[in-house]
Coordinates of N, CA and C in Angstrom, one line a residue:
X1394 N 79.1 106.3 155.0 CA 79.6 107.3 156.0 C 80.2 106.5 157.2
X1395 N 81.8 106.9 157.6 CA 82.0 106.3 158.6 C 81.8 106.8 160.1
X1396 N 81.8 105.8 161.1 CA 81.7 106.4 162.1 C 81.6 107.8 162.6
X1397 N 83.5 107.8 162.2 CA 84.0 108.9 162.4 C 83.2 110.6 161.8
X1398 N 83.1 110.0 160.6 CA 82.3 111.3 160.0 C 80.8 111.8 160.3
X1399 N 80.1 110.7 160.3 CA 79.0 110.5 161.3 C 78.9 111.5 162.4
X1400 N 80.0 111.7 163.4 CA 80.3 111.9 164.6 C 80.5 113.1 164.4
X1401 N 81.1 113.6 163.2 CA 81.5 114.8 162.8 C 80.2 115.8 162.5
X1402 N 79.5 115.3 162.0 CA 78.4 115.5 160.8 C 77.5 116.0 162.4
X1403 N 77.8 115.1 163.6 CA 76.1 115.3 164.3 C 76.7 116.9 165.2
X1404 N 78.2 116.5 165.3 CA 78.7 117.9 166.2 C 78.7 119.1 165.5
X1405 N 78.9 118.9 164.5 CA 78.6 120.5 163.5 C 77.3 120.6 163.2
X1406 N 76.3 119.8 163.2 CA 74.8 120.4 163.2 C 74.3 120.9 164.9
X1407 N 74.8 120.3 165.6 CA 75.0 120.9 166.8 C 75.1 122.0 167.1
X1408 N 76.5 122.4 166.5 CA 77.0 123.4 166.9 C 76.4 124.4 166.1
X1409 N 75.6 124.4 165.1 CA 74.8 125.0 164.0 C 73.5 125.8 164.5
X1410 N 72.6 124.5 165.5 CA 71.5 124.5 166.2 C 71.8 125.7 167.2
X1411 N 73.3 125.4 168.0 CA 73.0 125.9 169.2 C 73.5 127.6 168.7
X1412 N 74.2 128.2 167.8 CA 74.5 129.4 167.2 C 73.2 130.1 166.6
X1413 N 72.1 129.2 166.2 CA 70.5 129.4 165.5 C 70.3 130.0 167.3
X1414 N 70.0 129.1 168.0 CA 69.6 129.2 169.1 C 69.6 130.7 170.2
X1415 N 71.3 130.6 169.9 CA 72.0 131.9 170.2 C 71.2 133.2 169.8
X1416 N 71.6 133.0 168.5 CA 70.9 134.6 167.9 C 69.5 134.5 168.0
X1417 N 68.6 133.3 168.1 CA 67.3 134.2 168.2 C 67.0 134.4 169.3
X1418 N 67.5 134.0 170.1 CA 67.4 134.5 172.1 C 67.7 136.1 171.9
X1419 N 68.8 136.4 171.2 CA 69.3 137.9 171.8 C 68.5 139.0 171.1
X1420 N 67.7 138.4 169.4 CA 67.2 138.8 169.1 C 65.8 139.4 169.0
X1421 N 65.2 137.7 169.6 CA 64.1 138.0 170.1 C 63.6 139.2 171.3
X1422 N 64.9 138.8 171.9 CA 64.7 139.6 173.2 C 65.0 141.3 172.6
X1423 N 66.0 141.5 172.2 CA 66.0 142.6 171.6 C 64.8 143.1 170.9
X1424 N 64.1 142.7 170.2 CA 63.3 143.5 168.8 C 61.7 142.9 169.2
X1425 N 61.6 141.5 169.9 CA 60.5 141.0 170.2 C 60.1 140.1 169.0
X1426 N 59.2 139.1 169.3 CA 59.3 137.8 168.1 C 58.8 138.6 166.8
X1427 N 58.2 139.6 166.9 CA 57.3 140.1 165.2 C 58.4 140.6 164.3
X1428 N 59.4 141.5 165.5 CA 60.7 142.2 164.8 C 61.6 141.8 164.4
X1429 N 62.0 140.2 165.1 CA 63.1 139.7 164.8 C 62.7 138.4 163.7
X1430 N 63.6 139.2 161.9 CA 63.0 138.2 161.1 C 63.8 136.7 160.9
X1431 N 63.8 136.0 160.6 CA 64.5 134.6 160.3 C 65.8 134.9 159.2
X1432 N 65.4 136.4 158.4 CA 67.0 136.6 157.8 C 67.6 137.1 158.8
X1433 N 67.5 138.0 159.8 CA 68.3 138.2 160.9 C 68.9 137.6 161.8
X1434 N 67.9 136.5 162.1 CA 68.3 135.5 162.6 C 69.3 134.6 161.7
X1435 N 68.8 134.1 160.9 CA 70.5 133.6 160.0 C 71.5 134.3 160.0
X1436 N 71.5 135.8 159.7 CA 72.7 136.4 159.4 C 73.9 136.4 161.1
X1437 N 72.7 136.2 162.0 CA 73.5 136.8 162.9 C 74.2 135.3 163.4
X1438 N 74.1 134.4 163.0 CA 74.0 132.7 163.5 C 75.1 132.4 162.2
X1439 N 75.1 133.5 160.9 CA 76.7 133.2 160.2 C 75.7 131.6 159.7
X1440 N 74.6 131.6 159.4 CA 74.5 130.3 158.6 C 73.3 131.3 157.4
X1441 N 72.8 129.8 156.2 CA 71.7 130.6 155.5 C 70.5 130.7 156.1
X1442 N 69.8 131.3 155.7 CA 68.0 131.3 156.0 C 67.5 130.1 155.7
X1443 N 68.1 129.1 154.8 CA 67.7 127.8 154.2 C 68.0 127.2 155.7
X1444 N 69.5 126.8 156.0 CA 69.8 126.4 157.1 C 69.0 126.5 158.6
X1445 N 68.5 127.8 158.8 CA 67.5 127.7 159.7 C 66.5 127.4 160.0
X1446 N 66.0 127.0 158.4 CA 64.4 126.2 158.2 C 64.6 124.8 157.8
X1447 N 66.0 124.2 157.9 CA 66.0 123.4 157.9 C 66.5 122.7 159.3
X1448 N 66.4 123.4 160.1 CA 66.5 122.7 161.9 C 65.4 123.2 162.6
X1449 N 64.5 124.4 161.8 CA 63.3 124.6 162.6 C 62.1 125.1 161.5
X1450 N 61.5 124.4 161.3 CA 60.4 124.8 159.9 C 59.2 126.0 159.9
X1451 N 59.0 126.6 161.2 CA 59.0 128.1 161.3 C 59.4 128.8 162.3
X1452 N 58.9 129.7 162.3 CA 59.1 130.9 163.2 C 58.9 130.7 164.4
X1453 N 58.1 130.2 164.6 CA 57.1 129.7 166.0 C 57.6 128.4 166.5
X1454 N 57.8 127.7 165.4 CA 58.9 126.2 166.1 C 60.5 126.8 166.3
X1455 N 60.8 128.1 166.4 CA 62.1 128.5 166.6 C 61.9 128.9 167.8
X1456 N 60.7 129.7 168.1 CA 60.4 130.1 169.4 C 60.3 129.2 170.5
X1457 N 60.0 128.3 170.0 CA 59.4 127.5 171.4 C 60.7 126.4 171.8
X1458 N 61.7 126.5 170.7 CA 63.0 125.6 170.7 C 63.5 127.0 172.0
X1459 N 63.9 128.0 171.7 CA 64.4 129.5 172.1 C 63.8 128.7 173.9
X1460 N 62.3 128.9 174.2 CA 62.2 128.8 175.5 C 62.8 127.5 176.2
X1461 N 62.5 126.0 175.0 CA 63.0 125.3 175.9 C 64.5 125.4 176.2
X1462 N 65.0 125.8 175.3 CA 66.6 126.1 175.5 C 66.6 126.7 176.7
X1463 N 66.3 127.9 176.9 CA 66.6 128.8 178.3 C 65.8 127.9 179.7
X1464 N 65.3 127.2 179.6 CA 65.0 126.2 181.1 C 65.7 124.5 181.0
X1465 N 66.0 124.7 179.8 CA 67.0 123.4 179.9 C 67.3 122.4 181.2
X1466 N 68.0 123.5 182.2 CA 68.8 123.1 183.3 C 67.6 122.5 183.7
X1467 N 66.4 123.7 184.1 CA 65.7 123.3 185.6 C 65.0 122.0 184.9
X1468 N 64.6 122.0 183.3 CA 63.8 120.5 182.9 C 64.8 119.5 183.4
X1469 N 65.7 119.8 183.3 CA 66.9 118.5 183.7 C 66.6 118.5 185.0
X1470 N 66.6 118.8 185.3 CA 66.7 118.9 187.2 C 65.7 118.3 187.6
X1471 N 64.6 118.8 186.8 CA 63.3 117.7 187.2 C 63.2 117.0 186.6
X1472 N 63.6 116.2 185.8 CA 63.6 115.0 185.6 C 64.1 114.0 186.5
X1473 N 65.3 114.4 187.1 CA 66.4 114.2 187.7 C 65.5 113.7 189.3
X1474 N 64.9 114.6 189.5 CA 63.9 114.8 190.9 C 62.9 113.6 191.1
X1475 N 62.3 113.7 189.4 CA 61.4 112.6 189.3 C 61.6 111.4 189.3
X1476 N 62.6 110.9 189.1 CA 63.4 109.4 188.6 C 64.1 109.1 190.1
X1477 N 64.3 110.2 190.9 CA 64.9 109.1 192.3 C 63.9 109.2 193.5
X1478 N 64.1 108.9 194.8 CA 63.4 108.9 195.2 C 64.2 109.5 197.2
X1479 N 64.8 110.8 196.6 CA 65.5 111.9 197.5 C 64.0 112.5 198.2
X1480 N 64.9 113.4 199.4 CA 63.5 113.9 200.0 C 63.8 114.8 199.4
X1481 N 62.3 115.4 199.2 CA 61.3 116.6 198.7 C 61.9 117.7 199.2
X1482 N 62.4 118.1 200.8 CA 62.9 119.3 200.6 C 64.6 119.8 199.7
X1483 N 64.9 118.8 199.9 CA 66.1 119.2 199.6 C 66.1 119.1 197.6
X1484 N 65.3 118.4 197.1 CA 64.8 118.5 195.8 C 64.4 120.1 195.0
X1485 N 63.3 120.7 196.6 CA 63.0 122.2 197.0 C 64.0 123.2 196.4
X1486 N 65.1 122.5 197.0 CA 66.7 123.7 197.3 C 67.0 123.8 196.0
X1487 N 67.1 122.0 195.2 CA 67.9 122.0 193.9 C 67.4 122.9 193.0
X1488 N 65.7 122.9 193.0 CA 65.0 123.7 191.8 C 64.9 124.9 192.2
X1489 N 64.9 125.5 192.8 CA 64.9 127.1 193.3 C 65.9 127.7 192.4
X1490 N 67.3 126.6 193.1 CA 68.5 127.1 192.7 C 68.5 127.3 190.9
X1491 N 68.5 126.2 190.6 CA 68.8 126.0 188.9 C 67.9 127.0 188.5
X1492 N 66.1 127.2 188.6 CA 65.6 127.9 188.7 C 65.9 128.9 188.0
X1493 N 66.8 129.5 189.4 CA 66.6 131.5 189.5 C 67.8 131.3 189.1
X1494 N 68.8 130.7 188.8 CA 70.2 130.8 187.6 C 70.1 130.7 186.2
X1495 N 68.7 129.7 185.8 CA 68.7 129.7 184.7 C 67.7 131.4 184.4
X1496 N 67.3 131.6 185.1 CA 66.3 132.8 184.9 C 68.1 134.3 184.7
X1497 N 68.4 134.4 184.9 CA 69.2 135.1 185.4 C 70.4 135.1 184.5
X1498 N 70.7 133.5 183.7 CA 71.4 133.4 183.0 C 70.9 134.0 181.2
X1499 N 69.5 133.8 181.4 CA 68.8 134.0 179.8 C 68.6 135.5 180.6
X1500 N 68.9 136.3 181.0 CA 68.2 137.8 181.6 C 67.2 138.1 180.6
X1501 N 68.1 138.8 179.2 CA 67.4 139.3 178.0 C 65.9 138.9 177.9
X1502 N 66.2 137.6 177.3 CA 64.8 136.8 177.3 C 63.9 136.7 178.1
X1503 N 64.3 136.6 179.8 CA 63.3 136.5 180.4 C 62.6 138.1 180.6
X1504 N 63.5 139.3 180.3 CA 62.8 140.2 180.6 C 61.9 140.0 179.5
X1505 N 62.0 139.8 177.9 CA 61.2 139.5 177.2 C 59.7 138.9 177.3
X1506 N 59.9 138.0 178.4 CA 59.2 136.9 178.3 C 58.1 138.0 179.2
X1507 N 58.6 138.4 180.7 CA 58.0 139.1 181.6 C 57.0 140.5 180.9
X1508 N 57.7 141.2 179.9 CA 57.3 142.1 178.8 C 56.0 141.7 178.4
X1509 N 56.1 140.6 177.7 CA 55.0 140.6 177.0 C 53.8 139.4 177.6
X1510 N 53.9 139.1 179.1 CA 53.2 138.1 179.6 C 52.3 139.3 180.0
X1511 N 52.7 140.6 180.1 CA 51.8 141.4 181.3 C 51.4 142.1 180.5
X1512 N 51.9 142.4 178.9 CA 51.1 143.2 177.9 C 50.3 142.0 176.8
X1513 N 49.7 142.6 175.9 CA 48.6 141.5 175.0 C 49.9 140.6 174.4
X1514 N 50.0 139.7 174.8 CA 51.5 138.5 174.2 C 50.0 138.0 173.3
X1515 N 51.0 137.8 171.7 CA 49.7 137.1 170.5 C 49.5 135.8 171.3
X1516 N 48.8 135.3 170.6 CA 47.8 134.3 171.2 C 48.7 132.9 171.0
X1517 N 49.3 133.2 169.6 CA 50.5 131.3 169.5 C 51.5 131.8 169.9
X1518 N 51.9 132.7 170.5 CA 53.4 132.8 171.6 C 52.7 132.5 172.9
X1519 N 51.4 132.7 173.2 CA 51.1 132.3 174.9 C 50.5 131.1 174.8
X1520 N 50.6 130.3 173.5 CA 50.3 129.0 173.8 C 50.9 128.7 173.8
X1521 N 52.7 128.7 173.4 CA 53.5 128.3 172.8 C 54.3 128.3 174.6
X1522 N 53.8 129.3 175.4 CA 54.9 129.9 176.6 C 54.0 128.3 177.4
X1523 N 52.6 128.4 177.3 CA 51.8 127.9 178.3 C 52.0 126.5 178.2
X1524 N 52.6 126.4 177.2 CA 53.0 124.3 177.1 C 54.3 124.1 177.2
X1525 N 55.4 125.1 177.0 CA 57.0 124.9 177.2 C 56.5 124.9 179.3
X1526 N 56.5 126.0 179.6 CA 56.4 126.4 181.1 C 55.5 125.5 182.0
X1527 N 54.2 124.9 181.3 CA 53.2 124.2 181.7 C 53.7 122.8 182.2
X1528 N 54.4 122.4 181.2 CA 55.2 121.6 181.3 C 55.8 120.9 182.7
X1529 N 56.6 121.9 182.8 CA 57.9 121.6 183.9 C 57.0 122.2 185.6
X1530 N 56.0 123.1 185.2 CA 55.2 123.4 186.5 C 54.4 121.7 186.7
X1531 N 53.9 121.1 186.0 CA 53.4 119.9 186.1 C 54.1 119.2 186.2
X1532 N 55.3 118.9 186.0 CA 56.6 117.8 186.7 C 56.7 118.5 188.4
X1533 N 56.6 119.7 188.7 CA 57.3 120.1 189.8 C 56.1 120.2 190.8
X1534 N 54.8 120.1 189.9 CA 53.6 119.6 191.0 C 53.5 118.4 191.2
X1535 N 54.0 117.7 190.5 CA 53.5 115.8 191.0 C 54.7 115.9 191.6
X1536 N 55.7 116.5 191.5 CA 57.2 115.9 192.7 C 56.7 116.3 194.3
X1537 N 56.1 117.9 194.4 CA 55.4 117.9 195.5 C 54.4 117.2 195.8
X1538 N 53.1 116.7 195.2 CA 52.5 115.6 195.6 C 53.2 114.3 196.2
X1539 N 53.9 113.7 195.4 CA 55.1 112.9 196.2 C 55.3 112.8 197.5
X1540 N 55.8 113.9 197.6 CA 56.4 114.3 198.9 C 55.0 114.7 200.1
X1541 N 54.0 115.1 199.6 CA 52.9 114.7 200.6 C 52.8 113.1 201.0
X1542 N 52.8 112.4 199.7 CA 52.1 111.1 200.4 C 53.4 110.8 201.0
X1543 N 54.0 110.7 200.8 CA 55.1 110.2 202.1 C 55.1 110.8 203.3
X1544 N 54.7 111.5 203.6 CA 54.6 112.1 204.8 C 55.3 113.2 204.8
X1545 N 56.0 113.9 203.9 CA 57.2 114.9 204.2 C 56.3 116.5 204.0
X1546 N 55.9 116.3 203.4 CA 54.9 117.6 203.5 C 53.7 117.5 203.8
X1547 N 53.1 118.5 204.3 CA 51.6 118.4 205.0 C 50.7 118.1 204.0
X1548 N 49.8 117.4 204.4 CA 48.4 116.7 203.3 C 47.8 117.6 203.2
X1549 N 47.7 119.1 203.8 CA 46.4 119.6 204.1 C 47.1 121.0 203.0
X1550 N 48.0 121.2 202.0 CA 48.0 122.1 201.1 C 48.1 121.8 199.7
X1551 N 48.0 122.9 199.3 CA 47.8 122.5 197.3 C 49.2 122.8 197.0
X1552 N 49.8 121.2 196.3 CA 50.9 121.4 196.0 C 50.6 122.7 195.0
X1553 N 50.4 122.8 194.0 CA 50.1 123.8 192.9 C 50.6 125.7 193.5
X1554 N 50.2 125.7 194.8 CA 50.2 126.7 195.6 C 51.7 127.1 195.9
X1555 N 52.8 125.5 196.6 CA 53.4 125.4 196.6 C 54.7 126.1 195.4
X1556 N 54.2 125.3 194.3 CA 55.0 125.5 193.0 C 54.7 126.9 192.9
X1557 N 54.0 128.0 192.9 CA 54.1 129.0 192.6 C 54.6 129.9 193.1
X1558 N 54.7 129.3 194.7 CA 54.9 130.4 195.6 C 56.9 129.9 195.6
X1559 N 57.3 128.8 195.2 CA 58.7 128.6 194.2 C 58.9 129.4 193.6
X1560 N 58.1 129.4 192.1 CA 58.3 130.0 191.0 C 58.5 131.7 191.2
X1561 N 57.3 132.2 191.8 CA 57.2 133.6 192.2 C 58.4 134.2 193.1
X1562 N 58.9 133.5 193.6 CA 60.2 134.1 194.5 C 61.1 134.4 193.8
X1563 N 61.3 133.3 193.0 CA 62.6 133.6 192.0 C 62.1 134.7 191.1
X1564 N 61.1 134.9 189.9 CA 60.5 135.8 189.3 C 60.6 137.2 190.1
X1565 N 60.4 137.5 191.1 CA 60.7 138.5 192.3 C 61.9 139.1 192.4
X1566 N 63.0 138.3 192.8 CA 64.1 138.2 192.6 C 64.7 139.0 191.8
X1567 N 65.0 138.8 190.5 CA 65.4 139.0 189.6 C 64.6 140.0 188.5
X1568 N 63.3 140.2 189.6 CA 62.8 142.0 188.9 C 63.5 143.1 189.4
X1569 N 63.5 142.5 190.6 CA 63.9 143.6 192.2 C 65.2 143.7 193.1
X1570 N 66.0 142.7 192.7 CA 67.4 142.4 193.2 C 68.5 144.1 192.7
X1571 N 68.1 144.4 191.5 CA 69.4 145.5 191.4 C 69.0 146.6 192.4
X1572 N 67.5 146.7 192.9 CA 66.8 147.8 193.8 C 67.3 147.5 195.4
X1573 N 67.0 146.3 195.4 CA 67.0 145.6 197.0 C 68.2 145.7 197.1
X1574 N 69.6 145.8 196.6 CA 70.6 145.7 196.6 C 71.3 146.7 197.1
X1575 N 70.6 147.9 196.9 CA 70.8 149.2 197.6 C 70.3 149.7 199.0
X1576 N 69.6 148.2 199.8 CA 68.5 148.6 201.0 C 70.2 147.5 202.0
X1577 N 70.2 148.2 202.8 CA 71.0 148.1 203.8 C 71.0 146.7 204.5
X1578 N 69.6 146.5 205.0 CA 69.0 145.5 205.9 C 68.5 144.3 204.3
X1579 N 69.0 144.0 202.8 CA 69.3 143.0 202.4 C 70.5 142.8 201.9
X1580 N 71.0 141.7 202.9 CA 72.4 141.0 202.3 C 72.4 140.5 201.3
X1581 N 71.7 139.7 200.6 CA 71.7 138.7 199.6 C 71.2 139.2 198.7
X1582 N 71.5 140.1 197.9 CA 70.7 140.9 196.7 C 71.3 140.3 195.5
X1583 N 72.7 140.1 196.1 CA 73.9 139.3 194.9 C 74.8 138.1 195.0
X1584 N 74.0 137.7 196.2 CA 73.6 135.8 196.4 C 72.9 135.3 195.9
X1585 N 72.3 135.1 194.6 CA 71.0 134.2 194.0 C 70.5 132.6 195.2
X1586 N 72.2 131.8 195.4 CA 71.9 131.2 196.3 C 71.7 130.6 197.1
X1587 N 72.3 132.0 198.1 CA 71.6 131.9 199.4 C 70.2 132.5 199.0
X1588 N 70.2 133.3 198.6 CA 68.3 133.8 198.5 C 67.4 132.7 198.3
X1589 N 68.2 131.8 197.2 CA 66.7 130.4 197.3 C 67.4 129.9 198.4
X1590 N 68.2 129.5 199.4 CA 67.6 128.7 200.4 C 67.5 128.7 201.2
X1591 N 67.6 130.2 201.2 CA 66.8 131.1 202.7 C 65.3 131.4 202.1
X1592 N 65.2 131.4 201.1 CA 63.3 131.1 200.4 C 62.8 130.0 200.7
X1593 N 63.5 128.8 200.3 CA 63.0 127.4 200.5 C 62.7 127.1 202.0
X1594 N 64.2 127.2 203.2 CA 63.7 127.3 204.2 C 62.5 128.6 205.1
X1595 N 62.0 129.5 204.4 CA 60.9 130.0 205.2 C 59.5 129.2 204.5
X1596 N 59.8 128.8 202.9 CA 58.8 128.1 202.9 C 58.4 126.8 203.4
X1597 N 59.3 125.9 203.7 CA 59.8 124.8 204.5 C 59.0 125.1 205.9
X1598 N 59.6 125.9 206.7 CA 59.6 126.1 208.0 C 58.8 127.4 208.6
X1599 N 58.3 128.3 208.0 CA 57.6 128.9 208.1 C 58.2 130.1 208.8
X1600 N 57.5 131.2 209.7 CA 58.2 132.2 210.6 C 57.7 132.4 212.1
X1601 N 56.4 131.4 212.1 CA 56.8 131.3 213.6 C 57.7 130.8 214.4
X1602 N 57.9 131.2 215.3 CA 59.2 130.6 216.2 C 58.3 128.9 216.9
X1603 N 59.3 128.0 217.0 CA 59.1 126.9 217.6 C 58.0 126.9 218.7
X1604 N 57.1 126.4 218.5 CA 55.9 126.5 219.9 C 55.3 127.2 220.1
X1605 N 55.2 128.7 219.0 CA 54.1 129.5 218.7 C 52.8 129.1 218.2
X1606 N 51.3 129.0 218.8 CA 50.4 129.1 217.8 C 49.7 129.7 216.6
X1607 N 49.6 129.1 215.2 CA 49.7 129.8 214.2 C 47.8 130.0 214.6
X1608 N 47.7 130.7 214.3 CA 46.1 131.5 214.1 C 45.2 130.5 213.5
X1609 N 44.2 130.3 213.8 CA 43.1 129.1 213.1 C 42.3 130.0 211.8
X1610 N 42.6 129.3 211.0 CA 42.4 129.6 209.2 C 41.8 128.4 208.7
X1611 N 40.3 129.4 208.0 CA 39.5 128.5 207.8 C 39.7 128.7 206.3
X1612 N 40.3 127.7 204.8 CA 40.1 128.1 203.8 C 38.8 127.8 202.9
X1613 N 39.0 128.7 201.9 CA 37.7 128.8 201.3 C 37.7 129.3 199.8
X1614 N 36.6 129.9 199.3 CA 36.8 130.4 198.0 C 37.5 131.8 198.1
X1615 N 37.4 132.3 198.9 CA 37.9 133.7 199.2 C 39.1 133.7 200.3
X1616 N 39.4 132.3 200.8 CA 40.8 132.3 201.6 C 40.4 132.1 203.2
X1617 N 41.3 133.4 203.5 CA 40.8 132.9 205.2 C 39.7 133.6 205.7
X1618 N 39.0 133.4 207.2 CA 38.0 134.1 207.0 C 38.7 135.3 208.1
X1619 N 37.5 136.5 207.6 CA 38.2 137.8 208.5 C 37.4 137.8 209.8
X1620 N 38.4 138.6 210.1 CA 38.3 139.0 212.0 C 36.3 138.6 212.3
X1621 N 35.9 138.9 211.7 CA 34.0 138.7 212.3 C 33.5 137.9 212.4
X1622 N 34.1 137.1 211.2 CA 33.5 135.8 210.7 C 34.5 134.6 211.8
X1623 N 35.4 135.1 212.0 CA 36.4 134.3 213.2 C 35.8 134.3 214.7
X1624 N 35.3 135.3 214.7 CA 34.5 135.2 216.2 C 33.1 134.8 216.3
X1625 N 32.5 134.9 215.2 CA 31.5 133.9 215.1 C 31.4 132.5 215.3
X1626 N 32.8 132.0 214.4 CA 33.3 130.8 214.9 C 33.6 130.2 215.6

């Protein structure tokens, strides 16, 4: 085999993969993983049922190709994050962004995803979500660690807290953006983003104004403590 064919051979399995890829996203999200069968999936991907067990050997290794595909970007991004050694906030800005575009670009899917995280999701699709997702939350916690020990963010919070309170903004976003879109007093309902970097900067910089005292908060297992337990103190 020459080069050239070679070259040929890897771009049409390529382009094979990413057509598999295609149809089980729209169909998953459509019908849900039980309903959407692997002959559907072939037929709609224009390849055989042989051909799609021969790029993914079940159903469940189709799935979890499906999720990594739709975070693609933001895994790139963090990789990207991890490998240099840029400040932390502005790293903040890049993944928000990619983020809530990659969220926004798979819609279908993610509403899929959101569907069945908050109803009984079977047990090898939420293990399957909890090691694709787990993943890239654990690259995006040790980049915030990072950025603690250097001094760029404060020592005294749980990156983990951090990352979620990322993650949840965008997830927010894009439940409630066609709603908020109709409220007067939000501009950015159909700025994805500006919304993350006007997120990043309140998380960044918080909302007191310059030279305000922020309230003394004592954390704990239950958080801060309330007004009685404050005056006792």
């Amino acid at each position: 085999m020459t080069a050239e064919t070679a070259s040929t051979s890897t771009r049409a399995g390529s382009d094979t993969v990413a057509r598999i890829l295609a149809a089980a996203e729209t169909l998953f999200a459509e019908h849900g993983f039980d309903a959407a069968s692997m002959s559907a999936i072939a037929s709609a991907a224009s390849v055989s049922k042989a051909n799609v067990f021969h790029h993914f050997n079940s159903k469940h290794a189709l799935y979890q190709a499906v999720l990594r595909n739709a975070i693609r970007e933001v895994t790139r991004q963090l990789k990207h994050m991890a490998s240099h050694s840029g400040a932390v906030s502005a790293d903040m800005q890049q993944f928000a962004q990619s983020h809530l575009a990659g969220i926004l670009e798979h819609d279908q899917f993610a509403r899929l995803m959101l569907r069945e995280v908050l109803s009984d999701m079977p047990q090898e699709q939420l293990k399957i979500a909890q090691q694709v997702f787990g993943e890239n939350f654990s690259e995006l916690v040790t980049i915030l660690r990072r950025g603690q020990e250097r001094g760029e963010l404060r020592a005294d919070i749980d990156p983990a807290m951090v990352a979620m309170l990322l993650v949840g903004a965008d997830i927010f976003f894009f439940q409630v953006n066609k709603i908020f879109r109709h409220f007067p007093e939000v501009s950015f309902a159909d700025d994805p983003a500006r919304y993350s970097r006007m997120a990043v900067d309140v998380l960044l910089r918080g909302i007191l104004a310059p030279g305000t005292a922020a309230p003394a908060m004592r954390a704990g297992k239950s958080g801060a403590s309330s007004p009685a337990q404050q005056e006792k103190e």
